[in-house]
Each structure stands twice: as structure tokens, then as C-alpha cells.
């Protein structure tokens, strides 16, 4: 018990502001418990009883199944891209490593490289699943600032690495993908040492950026998460303070290439000004429910990255304003109750 308290204090002192919004609910009592709600910051186990390792993630929905892709982490190492599947968003089956690092040290994805913020989209024309991931080359820290592309005929992979590059020559770090209603896909990425947030329309096969690539704004933002509601685009981003939490902001636009208008911090309540100790990674539209979007964030633990926790919160639309409020424990019926 004593050891736990000391460890807890140490984590707080060294860690990324972990005192924000601690769950009142304890972490899951039993590995075998079948969850039926979202408990942000708690330990989330997969259906084998193993802690989930899927950070900086994103979601793909295909025929009744969600696939959650994210960074597989060691204490600090990047160990490729993990994928889990679920039919209900609460219970996750581990499907394995979707994109592995390789032993060939001349490869762009050689062991020791960094793979961050992977996202997967499905291309209806080529019937391929296409993964984009922020890639840093082995031994170069964050200097390479590239995007990597990999493909698979199945959602869970294994994905085949195709190439890595700087989109149109631009540095590319934190990133996301967005598919619009017309099937056109976009890569949103932090560029120019993270000063710029840029967007590039992808080629029809989703494998490359086109030259339709422009600056959204220059405000030193990262961790972009984009969604669309009633014809309006919403973009949540974080500031740039590494693993430490900072204040989120929301921009909106009626056209993807802008102009993007700064709305302000969508988070509200205790811990809001530091994004409840976390950082955005994705916004998940819930299929079959109108105006139902889940904010997905990471509460990073820089002392042990694989133990970083997940923060899932419902996005609320209150009098035309986007509001994200901390909730210890909630489930999908929340969306039905607010109607
Ligand atoms: C954050 C970024 C993370 C990771 C981290 C490394 O700013 O959002 O994905 O790159 O920096 O310090």
C-alpha cells in the first residue's frame, strides 16, 4: 500500500500532470470483468485479460466491427502498430501487430524507428485498407518527420509497408486522416517543426498526397482530430509540449481547406485547461446514432508509455457550442438520453 502511494506521488511529480481527473471508479477489479461502459484513465484490458496497448490511436468501422489501431509501446520504445477489434466498443479482442518493424536495418521501418498516431481508412475502389503513420527513422530522434504508408487486403493486416516521405517535401509529424462524404481523403499533419498545421488531399487510391496541400493555420498545434457534423468541419488540436498535457483548442470551417476559425477550448470543468491530463487523438462518429461523437484522447505516461491510459468522452453540442466534459463512467446510452 505504502509503495503504491510513493509510486503514485512519484508519477505525479515526474509525470504528465497525472493528477487531473483521476477516475473515482477504481481500475477494473478483475481482468475477466466484461466492461459495458467507458472508464477513462482506468486500465483497459483486452478479452485475453491483457492491458490494451494501442496509443495515439484511430478507429476504422467495417460491417459492424470496430478496429482500433494504435501505437504498441514498450516503456519508451515504439514496437509497431497494434490492432484490436470490437462489436460493442467496450470489449476488445487483440488482433495482433498490424504493422511490424523489421530487422533489416536499411529499411525505413527498421527496429528502433518510431511509429506514432497510426490511422487506417478503407479505399472502396482498390478494396485496400490503407494505413498512414507518423514515422521517425531509427536513430534520428524526431528529425526525419515523415509519413509512412502501408496497405492490406484485410482490416487487421499484416500491413505491407510501401513507402515513407515528407508530403510535398513538408515535414510531417502528428497526423490524422479524414474521409469526406464524397470519398475524398485528406491527411492532416503538423509541419515546419510543428508550427504549421497542414492538410493534403490524397490521391484516389489514398496512397499518396496530391499537390492540393495547404496551410490550415500557423499556431503551433498538433494531435489533430477532425470530424464533420451538419456540413461543418470541427478540428480539435493540442499545443506542443511533448508528453505533458496542455490546453486543447477547437477550430471550425465550412470548407476543409479553410478558412479555419478558432473557437477556443472545448473542454470544460475541472482539469479542462490541461485537457484533463490528456491529448486528443481521434474523434469517433458512432454509427447508427445521430450527432453522436466520441472524443478519444491519450493520457500519456512518459515513465512507461505502454501504461498510458485512454480517455473517451462524449462530445456535447450545447446551444451551438461544442463541449467536452469529464465523465468517470458512461456508456453509449448517454447519446440516447440527451435527445
Ligand atoms: C507529442 C506528440 C506525441 C509524441 C510526443 C513525443 O507532442 O503529440 O505523438 O510525438 O510529442 O514527445
Coordinates of C-alpha atoms and ligand atoms in Angstrom, one line a residue:
X1 CA 0.0 0.0 0.0
X2 CA 2.8 2.4 1.1
X3 CA 4.8 1.6 -2.0
X4 CA 1.7 2.4 -4.1
X5 CA 1.3 5.8 -2.6
X6 CA 5.0 6.7 -3.0
X7 CA 4.9 5.4 -6.6
X8 CA 1.7 7.4 -7.2
X9 CA 3.4 10.6 -5.9
X10 CA 6.5 10.0 -8.0
X11 CA 4.4 9.5 -11.1
X12 CA 2.7 12.8 -10.4
X13 CA 5.9 14.7 -9.7
X14 CA 7.7 13.3 -12.8
X15 CA 4.7 12.6 -14.9
X16 CA 2.5 14.5 -17.3
X17 CA 0.2 16.1 -14.8
X18 CA -1.5 12.9 -13.9
X19 CA -3.5 14.3 -11.0
X20 CA -6.1 15.6 -13.5
X21 CA -9.4 13.9 -13.5
X22 CA -8.4 10.7 -11.8
X23 CA -11.1 8.1 -12.0
X24 CA -13.3 7.9 -9.0
X25 CA -14.1 4.4 -10.1
X26 CA -11.2 2.2 -9.3
X27 CA -9.3 0.5 -12.1
X28 CA -11.0 -2.7 -13.2
X29 CA -11.2 -5.1 -10.3
X30 CA -10.9 -8.1 -12.4
X31 CA -9.3 -8.9 -15.7
X32 CA -12.3 -11.1 -16.5
X33 CA -14.9 -8.4 -16.0
X34 CA -16.8 -7.7 -19.2
X35 CA -17.0 -3.9 -19.4
X36 CA -20.2 -2.2 -20.5
X37 CA -19.1 1.4 -20.1
X38 CA -16.1 3.7 -20.7
X39 CA -13.9 4.5 -17.7
X40 CA -11.3 6.9 -18.8
X41 CA -7.9 6.6 -17.1
X42 CA -8.7 3.2 -15.8
X43 CA -6.8 0.2 -17.0
X44 CA -8.5 -1.3 -20.1
X45 CA -8.0 -5.0 -20.6
X46 CA -8.5 -6.9 -23.9
X47 CA -10.6 -10.0 -24.0
X48 CA -7.5 -12.1 -23.1
X49 CA -7.1 -10.2 -19.9
X50 CA -4.0 -8.3 -21.1
X51 CA -3.8 -4.5 -20.7
X52 CA -4.5 -2.8 -24.1
X53 CA -1.5 -1.3 -25.8
X54 CA -3.0 1.0 -28.5
X55 CA -1.9 4.6 -28.0
X56 CA -2.2 7.6 -30.3
X57 CA -4.9 5.6 -32.0
X58 CA -7.6 5.8 -34.5
X59 CA -10.7 3.8 -35.5
X60 CA -12.0 2.1 -38.6
X61 CA -15.5 0.8 -38.8
X62 CA -16.4 -2.0 -41.2
X63 CA -19.6 -4.0 -41.3
X64 CA -20.5 -4.0 -37.7
X65 CA -16.9 -4.2 -36.3
X66 CA -14.7 -1.5 -35.0
X67 CA -10.9 -1.8 -35.5
X68 CA -8.8 0.2 -33.1
X69 CA -5.3 0.9 -34.4
X70 CA -2.6 2.5 -32.2
X71 CA 1.0 2.6 -31.1
X72 CA 2.3 -0.5 -29.5
X73 CA 4.7 0.8 -26.9
X74 CA 7.3 -0.6 -24.5
X75 CA 8.4 1.6 -21.6
X76 CA 9.6 4.1 -24.2
X77 CA 10.2 2.0 -27.3
X78 CA 7.9 2.1 -30.3
X79 CA 7.1 -1.5 -31.2
X80 CA 4.9 -1.1 -34.3
X81 CA 1.2 -0.7 -34.7
X82 CA -1.3 -2.8 -32.8
X83 CA -4.9 -3.6 -33.8
X84 CA -7.9 -4.7 -31.7
X85 CA -11.5 -5.4 -32.8
X86 CA -14.8 -5.0 -31.1
X87 CA -18.5 -5.3 -31.8
X88 CA -19.6 -3.0 -29.0
X89 CA -16.7 -0.6 -28.3
X90 CA -16.3 -1.9 -24.8
X91 CA -14.8 -5.4 -25.3
X92 CA -11.7 -5.5 -27.4
X93 CA -10.1 -8.6 -28.9
X94 CA -6.4 -8.4 -29.7
X95 CA -5.8 -9.0 -33.4
X96 CA -2.0 -8.7 -33.3
X97 CA 0.6 -6.4 -34.8
X98 CA -0.9 -4.7 -37.9
X99 CA 2.4 -3.1 -38.9
X100 CA 5.6 -4.6 -37.6
X101 CA 9.1 -3.1 -37.5
X102 CA 11.7 -5.2 -39.4
X103 CA 15.2 -6.4 -38.6
X104 CA 16.7 -5.1 -41.8
X105 CA 18.5 -2.0 -40.6
X106 CA 18.4 -0.4 -44.0
X107 CA 14.6 -0.3 -44.1
X108 CA 12.7 2.9 -43.2
X109 CA 10.8 0.8 -40.7
X110 CA 13.8 -0.8 -39.1
X111 CA 13.5 -1.7 -35.4
X112 CA 14.3 1.4 -33.4
X113 CA 12.2 3.7 -35.7
X114 CA 9.2 5.5 -34.2
X115 CA 5.7 4.8 -35.4
X116 CA 3.2 7.2 -34.0
X117 CA -0.5 8.1 -34.4
X118 CA -1.4 5.4 -37.0
X119 CA -4.7 5.8 -38.8
X120 CA -6.4 3.4 -41.3
X121 CA -9.0 4.1 -43.9
X122 CA -10.7 1.8 -46.5
X123 CA -10.5 2.5 -50.2
X124 CA -13.6 1.3 -51.9
X125 CA -12.1 1.5 -55.4
X126 CA -9.0 -0.5 -54.7
X127 CA -10.6 -2.6 -51.9
X128 CA -7.5 -1.9 -49.8
X129 CA -7.1 -0.9 -46.3
X130 CA -4.6 2.0 -46.2
X131 CA -2.6 2.9 -43.1
X132 CA -0.8 6.2 -42.7
X133 CA 1.5 6.6 -39.7
X134 CA 3.9 9.3 -38.5
X135 CA 7.4 7.7 -39.0
X136 CA 10.7 8.7 -37.5
X137 CA 13.7 6.9 -38.8
X138 CA 15.8 4.7 -36.5
X139 CA 18.4 6.7 -34.5
X140 CA 17.3 10.1 -35.7
X141 CA 15.0 11.2 -32.9
X142 CA 12.2 13.3 -34.4
X143 CA 14.3 14.8 -37.2
X144 CA 13.1 12.8 -40.1
X145 CA 9.4 14.0 -39.7
X146 CA 7.9 11.7 -42.3
X147 CA 4.7 9.9 -43.1
X148 CA 4.6 6.2 -44.0
X149 CA 2.0 4.3 -46.0
X150 CA 1.2 0.6 -45.7
X151 CA -1.6 -1.5 -47.2
X152 CA -3.5 -4.7 -46.5
X153 CA -6.4 -6.6 -48.2
X154 CA -7.9 -7.2 -44.7
X155 CA -8.6 -4.8 -41.9
X156 CA -6.3 -6.4 -39.3
X157 CA -3.4 -6.9 -41.7
X158 CA -0.5 -7.6 -41.5
X159 CA 0.0 -4.4 -43.5
X160 CA 2.7 -4.2 -46.1
X161 CA 4.9 -1.2 -45.9
X162 CA 5.0 0.7 -49.2
X163 CA 7.0 3.9 -48.7
X164 CA 7.8 6.9 -46.4
X165 CA 8.2 10.5 -47.4
X166 CA 7.7 14.1 -46.5
X167 CA 4.4 15.1 -48.1
X168 CA 5.2 17.5 -50.9
X169 CA 8.5 18.0 -49.2
X170 CA 7.0 19.2 -46.0
X171 CA 7.9 17.9 -42.5
X172 CA 5.2 15.7 -41.2
X173 CA 4.8 14.7 -37.5
X174 CA 1.5 14.4 -35.6
X175 CA -1.2 13.4 -38.1
X176 CA -4.7 12.2 -38.8
X177 CA -6.7 11.0 -41.8
X178 CA -10.2 12.1 -42.7
X179 CA -12.6 10.7 -45.4
X180 CA -15.3 13.1 -46.5
X181 CA -18.8 12.1 -47.6
X182 CA -17.7 12.1 -51.3
X183 CA -15.0 9.5 -50.5
X184 CA -12.1 12.0 -50.9
X185 CA -9.5 11.5 -48.2
X186 CA -7.2 14.0 -46.5
X187 CA -4.0 13.9 -44.5
X188 CA -3.8 16.5 -41.7
X189 CA -0.3 17.0 -40.4
X190 CA 1.9 19.1 -38.2
X191 CA 4.6 20.6 -40.2
X192 CA 7.5 23.1 -40.1
X193 CA 8.8 22.0 -36.7
X194 CA 5.1 21.7 -35.6
X195 CA 4.5 25.4 -36.2
X196 CA 2.1 24.7 -39.1
X197 CA -0.9 22.5 -39.4
X198 CA -1.4 21.5 -43.0
X199 CA -3.8 19.4 -45.0
X200 CA -3.2 17.5 -48.2
X201 CA -5.9 15.8 -50.3
X202 CA -4.9 12.2 -51.1
X203 CA -4.8 10.5 -54.5
X204 CA -7.8 8.4 -55.4
X205 CA -6.1 5.3 -54.1
X206 CA -5.2 7.0 -50.8
X207 CA -1.6 6.1 -51.2
X208 CA 0.0 9.5 -51.9
X209 CA -0.6 13.1 -51.2
X210 CA -1.7 15.3 -54.1
X211 CA -0.3 18.8 -54.6
X212 CA -3.6 20.1 -53.2
X213 CA -1.8 20.7 -50.0
X214 CA -2.0 23.8 -48.0
X215 CA -1.5 25.5 -44.6
X216 CA -4.6 25.5 -42.4
X217 CA -3.1 27.8 -39.7
X218 CA 0.2 28.6 -38.1
X219 CA -0.4 28.3 -34.4
X220 CA 1.9 25.5 -33.2
X221 CA -0.7 22.9 -32.9
X222 CA -0.6 19.1 -33.0
X223 CA -2.6 15.9 -32.2
X224 CA -5.3 16.9 -34.8
X225 CA -8.7 15.1 -34.6
X226 CA -11.2 16.1 -37.3
X227 CA -14.9 15.4 -37.6
X228 CA -17.9 16.7 -39.6
X229 CA -21.4 17.4 -38.4
X230 CA -24.2 19.0 -40.4
X231 CA -21.8 20.2 -43.1
X232 CA -19.5 21.9 -40.7
X233 CA -15.9 20.6 -40.0
X234 CA -14.6 20.6 -36.5
X235 CA -10.9 20.2 -35.7
X236 CA -9.6 19.6 -32.2
X237 CA -5.8 20.0 -31.6
X238 CA -3.4 20.3 -28.7
X239 CA -0.4 22.5 -28.1
X240 CA 3.1 21.2 -28.4
X241 CA 4.5 20.2 -25.1
X242 CA 5.7 16.7 -25.8
X243 CA 4.0 14.1 -23.5
X244 CA 2.9 16.8 -21.0
X245 CA -0.7 17.9 -21.3
X246 CA -1.7 21.3 -22.4
X247 CA -4.8 23.2 -23.4
X248 CA -6.9 21.9 -26.3
X249 CA -8.5 24.1 -28.9
X250 CA -11.3 23.8 -31.4
X251 CA -11.4 25.3 -34.9
X252 CA -14.3 25.1 -37.3
X253 CA -14.6 25.6 -41.0
X254 CA -17.3 25.1 -43.7
X255 CA -14.6 24.0 -46.2
X256 CA -11.7 21.6 -45.4
X257 CA -9.1 24.0 -46.7
X258 CA -10.5 26.8 -44.6
X259 CA -10.7 29.4 -43.6
X260 CA -10.5 27.8 -40.1
X261 CA -11.9 29.8 -37.3
X262 CA -10.5 29.5 -33.8
X263 CA -13.4 28.8 -31.4
X264 CA -11.5 28.2 -28.2
X265 CA -11.1 25.4 -25.7
X266 CA -14.0 22.9 -26.0
X267 CA -13.0 21.2 -22.7
X268 CA -14.9 22.3 -19.6
X269 CA -14.9 21.6 -15.8
X270 CA -12.0 20.7 -13.5
X271 CA -8.8 19.9 -15.3
X272 CA -10.2 21.3 -18.6
X273 CA -7.4 23.8 -19.2
X274 CA -5.0 20.8 -19.4
X275 CA -7.3 18.6 -21.5
X276 CA -7.9 16.5 -18.3
X277 CA -4.3 15.5 -18.3
X278 CA -4.5 14.0 -21.8
X279 CA -4.2 14.8 -25.5
X280 CA -6.5 14.3 -28.5
X281 CA -6.0 11.5 -30.9
X282 CA -9.3 10.9 -32.8
X283 CA -13.0 11.7 -32.9
X284 CA -15.2 8.6 -33.5
X285 CA -18.6 9.1 -35.1
X286 CA -20.9 6.4 -33.6
X287 CA -22.6 4.6 -36.4
X288 CA -26.4 4.4 -36.2
X289 CA -26.6 7.3 -33.8
X290 CA -27.2 10.8 -34.9
X291 CA -24.9 13.5 -33.7
X292 CA -23.0 11.0 -31.6
X293 CA -19.3 11.5 -31.5
X294 CA -16.7 10.2 -29.1
X295 CA -13.6 12.2 -28.2
X296 CA -10.6 9.8 -27.9
X297 CA -7.5 11.0 -26.1
X298 CA -4.4 9.6 -24.5
X299 CA -3.2 10.3 -21.0
X300 CA 0.5 9.7 -21.7
X301 CA 2.8 8.2 -19.1
X302 CA 6.2 9.2 -20.2
X303 CA 7.8 7.0 -17.5
X304 CA 6.2 4.0 -19.0
X305 CA 4.5 4.7 -22.3
X306 CA 2.8 1.4 -22.6
X307 CA 0.9 2.2 -19.4
X308 CA -0.5 5.4 -20.9
X309 CA -4.3 5.4 -20.5
X310 CA -7.3 6.1 -22.7
X311 CA -9.7 9.0 -22.3
X312 CA -13.0 8.6 -24.1
X313 CA -15.7 11.3 -23.6
X314 CA -18.9 12.1 -25.4
X315 CA -18.9 15.3 -27.5
X316 CA -21.8 17.5 -26.5
X317 CA -23.4 20.2 -28.6
X318 CA -24.9 22.8 -26.3
X319 CA -26.6 25.8 -27.9
X320 CA -24.3 25.5 -30.9
X321 CA -21.2 25.1 -28.8
X322 CA -19.0 22.0 -28.7
X323 CA -18.5 21.0 -25.1
X324 CA -16.4 18.1 -23.7
X325 CA -16.8 17.4 -20.1
X326 CA -15.1 14.8 -17.9
X327 CA -17.1 11.7 -17.1
X328 CA -15.7 9.0 -14.9
X329 CA -18.0 6.3 -16.2
X330 CA -20.5 6.5 -19.1
X331 CA -21.9 4.3 -21.9
X332 CA -23.4 4.7 -25.3
X333 CA -27.0 5.1 -23.9
X334 CA -25.8 8.6 -22.9
X335 CA -26.4 9.6 -26.5
X336 CA -30.0 8.5 -26.4
X337 CA -30.7 10.3 -23.2
X338 CA -29.7 13.7 -24.5
X339 CA -32.1 13.6 -27.4
Ligands
LIG1 C1 3.7 14.9 -28.6 C2 3.0 14.2 -29.7 C3 3.2 12.7 -29.5 C4 4.6 12.3 -29.4 C5 5.3 13.2 -28.3 C6 6.7 12.9 -28.1 O1 3.7 16.2 -28.7 O2 1.7 14.5 -29.8 O3 2.5 11.9 -30.5 O4 5.3 12.6 -30.6 O5 5.1 14.5 -28.5 O6 7.3 13.8 -27.2

